[in-house]
DNA sequence: CTGTTCCATATCGGTAACCGTAATCGATTA
DNA sequence: TAATCGATTACGGTTACCGATATGGAACAG
């Protein structure tokens, strides 16, 4: 069951968490380590080697922008904020999630 | 907007479509080419070089099993069916989708 | 039967993402 | 001034994604 969760994570859940991150960023700043902790508390696991490059990439995509917090060192904490473009992406994804949900969830149709 | 969709697809939508495939397989046989067409009709695009390895992988994971249809050639049409294990995975994913939806969709909470 | 077209899957080579682990760095505490 | 803590970066290996091309059988034309 542990290996199974790992497969599901790689194939599918990671994508869900990206949506989660965008949504989270729409409500307040997002910090890498917080996400690591939050997911772990829910029984999941995302590697730092996955999360941080992912955040960088989302910034490169123009969905997030980052601000270095206090002491401006190379390894200082970064807060990520949703951009306007990121907001558009999130809006789009909300619809896709709703569609998927309606499709696969019986109750949604009853 | 075309490039944007490509990024969103790679990052996130592909994962959604995997759930879609599992759900589809729970209601009847799934054939690769059908999925290619279906997604294209909805304005999306998945490369054959992505879809077919993906189906093979899901079979390797034990989520799907395949049957070669008529003439048993190397390139004959394959129909994929959901396994018991795949059904468990789908059940698990339904809950995750529901959670994600409740989190990001305002209406869901009202 | 041969050739052609159509449906469908497989394969290939390059690029990018994922992952665990180790390194790094500023701030706080001992 | 050494040790720990919070947090990010970097590295090397593995795997996934992708567009394009190759392959293979079926059905139909002639």
mmCIF file of C-alpha atoms (C1' of nucleotides) in Angstrom:
data_model
loop_
_atom_site.group_PDB
_atom_site.id
_atom_site.type_symbol
_atom_site.label_atom_id
_atom_site.label_comp_id
_atom_site.label_asym_id
_atom_site.label_seq_id
_atom_site.Cartn_x
_atom_site.Cartn_y
_atom_site.Cartn_z
ATOM 1 C CA UNK A 1 0.000 0.000 0.000
ATOM 2 C CA UNK A 2 2.999 2.247 0.485
ATOM 3 C CA UNK A 3 4.353 1.601 -2.965
ATOM 4 C CA UNK A 4 0.863 2.013 -4.358
ATOM 5 C CA UNK A 5 0.568 5.474 -2.825
ATOM 6 C CA UNK A 6 3.907 6.394 -4.316
ATOM 7 C CA UNK A 7 2.731 5.424 -7.776
ATOM 8 C CA UNK A 8 -0.537 7.302 -7.387
ATOM 9 C CA UNK A 9 1.371 10.330 -6.170
ATOM 10 C CA UNK A 10 3.721 10.407 -9.097
ATOM 11 C CA UNK A 11 0.998 9.762 -11.634
ATOM 12 C CA UNK A 12 -1.811 11.898 -10.296
ATOM 13 C CA UNK A 13 -1.704 13.446 -6.820
ATOM 14 C CA UNK A 14 1.226 15.693 -7.590
ATOM 15 C CA UNK A 15 -0.961 17.470 -10.111
ATOM 16 C CA UNK A 16 -3.673 17.914 -7.491
ATOM 17 C CA UNK A 17 -1.157 19.457 -5.110
ATOM 18 C CA UNK A 18 -0.156 21.976 -7.747
ATOM 19 C CA UNK A 19 -3.746 23.128 -7.875
ATOM 20 C CA UNK A 20 -3.739 23.189 -4.100
ATOM 21 C CA UNK A 21 -0.647 25.403 -4.125
ATOM 22 C CA UNK A 22 -2.212 27.845 -6.570
ATOM 23 C CA UNK A 23 -5.350 28.001 -4.473
ATOM 24 C CA UNK A 24 -3.333 28.434 -1.325
ATOM 25 C CA UNK A 25 -1.399 31.261 -2.939
ATOM 26 C CA UNK A 26 -4.689 32.950 -3.782
ATOM 27 C CA UNK A 27 -5.479 33.217 -0.085
ATOM 28 C CA UNK A 28 -2.062 34.192 1.250
ATOM 29 C CA UNK A 29 1.664 33.750 0.820
ATOM 30 C CA UNK A 30 3.006 30.253 0.282
ATOM 31 C CA UNK A 31 6.306 29.027 1.701
ATOM 32 C CA UNK A 32 7.913 25.820 0.507
ATOM 33 C CA UNK A 33 8.515 24.290 3.873
ATOM 34 C CA UNK A 34 4.930 24.919 4.946
ATOM 35 C CA UNK A 35 3.709 22.829 2.053
ATOM 36 C CA UNK A 36 6.111 20.043 2.932
ATOM 37 C CA UNK A 37 4.782 20.017 6.482
ATOM 38 C CA UNK A 38 1.145 20.370 5.542
ATOM 39 C CA UNK A 39 1.215 17.468 3.136
ATOM 40 C CA UNK A 40 3.129 15.317 5.581
ATOM 41 C CA UNK A 41 0.529 15.981 8.255
ATOM 42 C CA UNK A 42 -2.113 14.700 5.872
ATOM 43 C CA UNK A 43 -0.137 11.502 5.450
ATOM 44 C CA UNK A 44 1.384 12.342 2.082
ATOM 45 C CA UNK A 45 4.925 12.989 1.115
ATOM 46 C CA UNK A 46 6.514 15.244 -1.429
ATOM 47 C CA UNK A 47 10.259 15.389 -1.781
ATOM 48 C CA UNK A 48 12.003 18.757 -1.388
ATOM 49 C CA UNK A 49 13.755 17.837 -4.611
ATOM 50 C CA UNK A 50 10.352 17.883 -6.222
ATOM 51 C CA UNK A 51 8.653 20.773 -4.475
ATOM 52 C CA UNK A 52 11.251 23.490 -4.804
ATOM 53 C CA UNK A 53 11.945 23.041 -8.501
ATOM 54 C CA UNK A 54 8.177 22.976 -8.933
ATOM 55 C CA UNK A 55 7.772 26.342 -7.231
ATOM 56 C CA UNK A 56 10.590 27.803 -9.296
ATOM 57 C CA UNK A 57 8.951 26.508 -12.418
ATOM 58 C CA UNK A 58 5.592 27.983 -11.539
ATOM 59 C CA UNK A 59 7.316 31.299 -11.079
ATOM 60 C CA UNK A 60 9.010 30.891 -14.440
ATOM 61 C CA UNK A 61 5.596 30.179 -15.927
ATOM 62 C CA UNK A 62 4.411 33.482 -14.536
ATOM 63 C CA UNK A 63 1.830 31.904 -12.236
ATOM 64 C CA UNK A 64 3.605 32.855 -9.035
ATOM 65 C CA UNK A 65 6.005 35.566 -8.013
ATOM 66 C CA UNK A 66 8.359 35.297 -5.067
ATOM 67 C CA UNK A 67 9.700 37.659 -2.477
ATOM 68 C CA UNK A 68 12.688 36.924 -0.301
ATOM 69 C CA UNK A 69 11.601 37.416 3.268
ATOM 70 C CA UNK A 70 13.974 38.914 5.801
ATOM 71 C CA UNK A 71 17.749 38.455 5.641
ATOM 72 C CA UNK A 72 18.506 38.347 1.956
ATOM 73 C CA UNK A 73 20.755 35.328 1.890
ATOM 74 C CA UNK A 74 20.860 32.750 -0.881
ATOM 75 C CA UNK A 75 18.918 30.327 1.265
ATOM 76 C CA UNK A 76 16.547 32.815 2.841
ATOM 77 C CA UNK A 77 12.886 31.958 3.067
ATOM 78 C CA UNK A 78 10.831 32.803 -0.013
ATOM 79 C CA UNK A 79 7.178 33.684 -0.021
ATOM 80 C CA UNK A 80 5.228 33.004 -3.175
ATOM 81 C CA UNK A 81 2.231 35.040 -4.305
ATOM 82 C CA UNK A 82 -0.298 34.383 -7.040
ATOM 83 C CA UNK A 83 -0.008 36.588 -10.111
ATOM 84 C CA UNK A 84 -2.900 37.755 -12.291
ATOM 85 C CA UNK A 85 -1.914 35.156 -14.795
ATOM 86 C CA UNK A 86 -1.837 32.559 -12.045
ATOM 87 C CA UNK A 87 -5.328 33.646 -11.082
ATOM 88 C CA UNK A 88 -6.515 32.966 -14.628
ATOM 89 C CA UNK A 89 -4.919 29.532 -14.535
ATOM 90 C CA UNK A 90 -6.555 28.810 -11.197
ATOM 91 C CA UNK A 91 -9.950 29.901 -12.509
ATOM 92 C CA UNK A 92 -9.505 27.581 -15.466
ATOM 93 C CA UNK A 93 -8.482 24.723 -13.211
ATOM 94 C CA UNK A 94 -11.460 25.213 -10.898
ATOM 95 C CA UNK A 95 -13.712 24.504 -13.855
ATOM 96 C CA UNK A 96 -11.731 21.453 -14.866
ATOM 97 C CA UNK A 97 -11.851 20.068 -11.324
ATOM 98 C CA UNK A 98 -15.587 20.682 -11.201
ATOM 99 C CA UNK A 99 -16.034 18.852 -14.487
ATOM 100 C CA UNK A 100 -13.937 15.932 -13.366
ATOM 101 C CA UNK A 101 -15.822 15.724 -10.118
ATOM 102 C CA UNK A 102 -19.192 15.764 -11.827
ATOM 103 C CA UNK A 103 -18.037 13.061 -14.156
ATOM 104 C CA UNK A 104 -16.667 10.591 -11.651
ATOM 105 C CA UNK A 105 -18.810 11.228 -8.617
ATOM 106 C CA UNK A 106 -22.219 9.584 -8.710
ATOM 107 C CA UNK A 107 -23.727 11.764 -6.014
ATOM 108 C CA UNK A 108 -22.876 14.870 -7.984
ATOM 109 C CA UNK A 109 -25.345 13.847 -10.632
ATOM 110 C CA UNK A 110 -28.128 12.620 -8.339
ATOM 111 C CA UNK B 1 -2.782 31.001 -24.743
ATOM 112 C CA UNK B 2 -1.745 27.934 -26.677
ATOM 113 C CA UNK B 3 1.567 27.661 -24.922
ATOM 114 C CA UNK B 4 -0.183 28.285 -21.621
ATOM 115 C CA UNK B 5 -2.501 25.346 -22.211
ATOM 116 C CA UNK B 6 0.465 23.181 -23.024
ATOM 117 C CA UNK B 7 2.097 24.044 -19.711
ATOM 118 C CA UNK B 8 -1.097 23.451 -17.761
ATOM 119 C CA UNK B 9 -1.526 20.139 -19.529
ATOM 120 C CA UNK B 10 1.934 18.903 -18.696
ATOM 121 C CA UNK B 11 1.780 20.124 -15.124
ATOM 122 C CA UNK B 12 -1.757 19.229 -14.160
ATOM 123 C CA UNK B 13 -4.348 18.181 -16.740
ATOM 124 C CA UNK B 14 -2.554 15.007 -17.679
ATOM 125 C CA UNK B 15 -3.144 13.784 -14.147
ATOM 126 C CA UNK B 16 -6.840 14.582 -14.446
ATOM 127 C CA UNK B 17 -7.057 12.608 -17.644
ATOM 128 C CA UNK B 18 -5.563 9.584 -15.932
ATOM 129 C CA UNK B 19 -8.426 9.705 -13.462
ATOM 130 C CA UNK B 20 -10.772 10.106 -16.401
ATOM 131 C CA UNK B 21 -9.309 7.004 -18.011
ATOM 132 C CA UNK B 22 -9.727 4.943 -14.844
ATOM 133 C CA UNK B 23 -13.310 6.122 -14.505
ATOM 134 C CA UNK B 24 -13.981 5.408 -18.151
ATOM 135 C CA UNK B 25 -12.559 1.932 -17.732
ATOM 136 C CA UNK B 26 -14.945 1.363 -14.845
ATOM 137 C CA UNK B 27 -17.889 1.818 -17.189
ATOM 138 C CA UNK B 28 -16.622 -0.072 -20.204
ATOM 139 C CA UNK B 29 -13.569 -0.979 -22.240
ATOM 140 C CA UNK B 30 -11.113 1.759 -23.087
ATOM 141 C CA UNK B 31 -9.243 1.963 -26.378
ATOM 142 C CA UNK B 32 -6.297 4.282 -26.822
ATOM 143 C CA UNK B 33 -7.420 5.886 -30.024
ATOM 144 C CA UNK B 34 -10.826 6.662 -28.560
ATOM 145 C CA UNK B 35 -9.202 8.666 -25.817
ATOM 146 C CA UNK B 36 -7.093 10.560 -28.329
ATOM 147 C CA UNK B 37 -10.229 11.466 -30.254
ATOM 148 C CA UNK B 38 -12.338 12.250 -27.233
ATOM 149 C CA UNK B 39 -9.808 14.654 -25.769
ATOM 150 C CA UNK B 40 -9.259 16.295 -29.123
ATOM 151 C CA UNK B 41 -12.974 16.886 -29.490
ATOM 152 C CA UNK B 42 -12.929 18.668 -26.161
ATOM 153 C CA UNK B 43 -10.173 20.931 -27.466
ATOM 154 C CA UNK B 44 -7.298 19.233 -25.688
ATOM 155 C CA UNK B 45 -4.405 17.305 -27.052
ATOM 156 C CA UNK B 46 -2.459 14.345 -25.783
ATOM 157 C CA UNK B 47 0.369 12.897 -27.798
ATOM 158 C CA UNK B 48 0.214 9.220 -28.776
ATOM 159 C CA UNK B 49 3.754 9.073 -27.487
ATOM 160 C CA UNK B 50 2.332 9.996 -24.107
ATOM 161 C CA UNK B 51 -0.926 8.085 -24.079
ATOM 162 C CA UNK B 52 0.209 4.644 -25.108
ATOM 163 C CA UNK B 53 3.127 4.378 -22.712
ATOM 164 C CA UNK B 54 0.753 5.676 -20.058
ATOM 165 C CA UNK B 55 -1.746 2.889 -20.691
ATOM 166 C CA UNK B 56 1.030 0.317 -20.654
ATOM 167 C CA UNK B 57 2.257 1.723 -17.364
ATOM 168 C CA UNK B 58 -1.184 1.585 -15.794
ATOM 169 C CA UNK B 59 -1.363 -2.040 -16.807
ATOM 170 C CA UNK B 60 2.048 -2.646 -15.296
ATOM 171 C CA UNK B 61 0.789 -1.003 -12.112
ATOM 172 C CA UNK B 62 -2.031 -3.500 -12.064
ATOM 173 C CA UNK B 63 -4.739 -0.885 -12.436
ATOM 174 C CA UNK B 64 -5.791 -1.990 -15.893
ATOM 175 C CA UNK B 65 -5.650 -5.201 -17.840
ATOM 176 C CA UNK B 66 -5.711 -5.407 -21.597
ATOM 177 C CA UNK B 67 -7.174 -7.752 -24.152
ATOM 178 C CA UNK B 68 -6.143 -7.818 -27.751
ATOM 179 C CA UNK B 69 -9.285 -7.522 -29.791
ATOM 180 C CA UNK B 70 -9.562 -9.447 -33.029
ATOM 181 C CA UNK B 71 -6.558 -10.358 -35.154
ATOM 182 C CA UNK B 72 -3.766 -10.911 -32.691
ATOM 183 C CA UNK B 73 -1.087 -8.825 -34.355
ATOM 184 C CA UNK B 74 1.483 -6.668 -32.587
ATOM 185 C CA UNK B 75 -0.437 -3.543 -33.522
ATOM 186 C CA UNK B 76 -3.938 -4.907 -33.065
ATOM 187 C CA UNK B 77 -6.406 -2.840 -31.113
ATOM 188 C CA UNK B 78 -6.253 -3.307 -27.366
ATOM 189 C CA UNK B 79 -9.132 -2.879 -24.985
ATOM 190 C CA UNK B 80 -8.337 -1.972 -21.422
ATOM 191 C CA UNK B 81 -10.443 -3.000 -18.437
ATOM 192 C CA UNK B 82 -10.310 -1.863 -14.843
ATOM 193 C CA UNK B 83 -8.936 -4.391 -12.365
ATOM 194 C CA UNK B 84 -10.024 -4.761 -8.746
ATOM 195 C CA UNK B 85 -6.914 -2.962 -7.715
ATOM 196 C CA UNK B 86 -7.667 -0.231 -10.224
ATOM 197 C CA UNK B 87 -11.115 0.045 -8.683
ATOM 198 C CA UNK B 88 -9.544 0.662 -5.295
ATOM 199 C CA UNK B 89 -7.310 3.330 -6.771
ATOM 200 C CA UNK B 90 -10.296 4.957 -8.443
ATOM 201 C CA UNK B 91 -12.243 4.932 -5.192
ATOM 202 C CA UNK B 92 -9.327 6.586 -3.452
ATOM 203 C CA UNK B 93 -9.028 9.191 -6.190
ATOM 204 C CA UNK B 94 -12.743 10.011 -6.091
ATOM 205 C CA UNK B 95 -12.270 11.081 -2.495
ATOM 206 C CA UNK B 96 -9.200 13.146 -3.307
ATOM 207 C CA UNK B 97 -11.015 14.898 -6.152
ATOM 208 C CA UNK B 98 -13.949 15.601 -3.871
ATOM 209 C CA UNK B 99 -11.615 17.060 -1.262
ATOM 210 C CA UNK B 100 -9.826 19.210 -3.773
ATOM 211 C CA UNK B 101 -13.100 20.440 -5.174
ATOM 212 C CA UNK B 102 -14.458 21.335 -1.761
ATOM 213 C CA UNK B 103 -11.295 23.186 -0.994
ATOM 214 C CA UNK B 104 -11.018 25.320 -4.085
ATOM 215 C CA UNK B 105 -14.633 25.836 -5.054
ATOM 216 C CA UNK B 106 -16.450 28.494 -3.066
ATOM 217 C CA UNK B 107 -19.918 27.291 -4.032
ATOM 218 C CA UNK B 108 -19.147 23.867 -2.675
ATOM 219 C CA UNK B 109 -18.975 25.261 0.818
ATOM 220 C CA UNK B 110 -22.056 27.510 0.598
ATOM 221 C "C1'" DC C 1 -3.764 -11.860 -55.494
ATOM 222 C "C1'" DT C 2 -1.367 -7.027 -55.322
ATOM 223 C "C1'" DG C 3 -1.668 -2.158 -53.999
ATOM 224 C "C1'" DT C 4 -3.626 1.427 -51.320
ATOM 225 C "C1'" DT C 5 -5.817 3.373 -47.573
ATOM 226 C "C1'" DC C 6 -7.329 3.331 -42.839
ATOM 227 C "C1'" DC C 7 -7.211 2.317 -37.976
ATOM 228 C "C1'" DA C 8 -4.424 1.658 -34.186
ATOM 229 C "C1'" DT C 9 -0.280 0.759 -31.539
ATOM 230 C "C1'" DA C 10 4.751 0.716 -30.910
ATOM 231 C "C1'" DT C 11 9.120 2.851 -30.860
ATOM 232 C "C1'" DC C 12 12.806 6.321 -30.816
ATOM 233 C "C1'" DG C 13 15.648 10.267 -29.328
ATOM 234 C "C1'" DG C 14 15.603 14.415 -27.048
ATOM 235 C "C1'" DT C 15 13.946 17.213 -23.266
ATOM 236 C "C1'" DA C 16 12.102 17.953 -18.919
ATOM 237 C "C1'" DA C 17 10.263 16.401 -14.402
ATOM 238 C "C1'" DC C 18 10.687 13.711 -10.268
ATOM 239 C "C1'" DC C 19 13.176 11.971 -6.305
ATOM 240 C "C1'" DG C 20 16.281 11.110 -2.295
ATOM 241 C "C1'" DT C 21 20.131 12.954 -0.368
ATOM 242 C "C1'" DA C 22 23.603 16.054 0.661
ATOM 243 C "C1'" DA C 23 25.265 20.727 0.869
ATOM 244 C "C1'" DT C 24 24.586 25.342 2.192
ATOM 245 C "C1'" DC C 25 23.372 29.414 4.773
ATOM 246 C "C1'" DG C 26 21.423 32.872 8.120
ATOM 247 C "C1'" DA C 27 19.428 33.127 12.682
ATOM 248 C "C1'" DT C 28 18.863 31.501 17.220
ATOM 249 C "C1'" DT C 29 20.343 29.314 21.120
ATOM 250 C "C1'" DA C 30 23.828 27.072 24.276
ATOM 251 C "C1'" DT D 1 32.043 29.904 18.839
ATOM 252 C "C1'" DA D 2 29.756 25.699 18.404
ATOM 253 C "C1'" DA D 3 25.664 23.445 17.690
ATOM 254 C "C1'" DT D 4 20.991 23.354 16.192
ATOM 255 C "C1'" DC D 5 17.029 24.858 13.492
ATOM 256 C "C1'" DG D 6 14.377 26.536 9.520
ATOM 257 C "C1'" DA D 7 14.623 26.704 4.823
ATOM 258 C "C1'" DT D 8 16.387 26.474 0.146
ATOM 259 C "C1'" DT D 9 19.622 24.857 -3.401
ATOM 260 C "C1'" DA D 10 22.237 21.531 -5.911
ATOM 261 C "C1'" DC D 11 23.350 16.964 -7.725
ATOM 262 C "C1'" DG D 12 22.982 12.490 -10.121
ATOM 263 C "C1'" DG D 13 20.123 8.923 -11.387
ATOM 264 C "C1'" DT D 14 15.648 7.384 -12.958
ATOM 265 C "C1'" DT D 15 11.407 8.005 -15.184
ATOM 266 C "C1'" DA D 16 7.835 10.497 -17.852
ATOM 267 C "C1'" DC D 17 6.529 13.350 -21.639
ATOM 268 C "C1'" DC D 18 6.420 14.515 -26.470
ATOM 269 C "C1'" DG D 19 6.449 14.864 -31.619
ATOM 270 C "C1'" DA D 20 7.415 12.213 -35.341
ATOM 271 C "C1'" DT D 21 8.029 8.044 -37.574
ATOM 272 C "C1'" DA D 22 7.636 3.187 -38.211
ATOM 273 C "C1'" DT D 23 4.918 -0.830 -38.171
ATOM 274 C "C1'" DG D 24 1.125 -4.044 -38.807
ATOM 275 C "C1'" DG D 25 -3.368 -5.933 -39.920
ATOM 276 C "C1'" DA D 26 -8.065 -5.205 -42.337
ATOM 277 C "C1'" DA D 27 -10.860 -3.782 -45.791
ATOM 278 C "C1'" DC D 28 -11.480 -2.419 -50.207
ATOM 279 C "C1'" DA D 29 -10.166 -1.460 -55.230
ATOM 280 C "C1'" DG D 30 -8.665 -3.132 -59.294
#
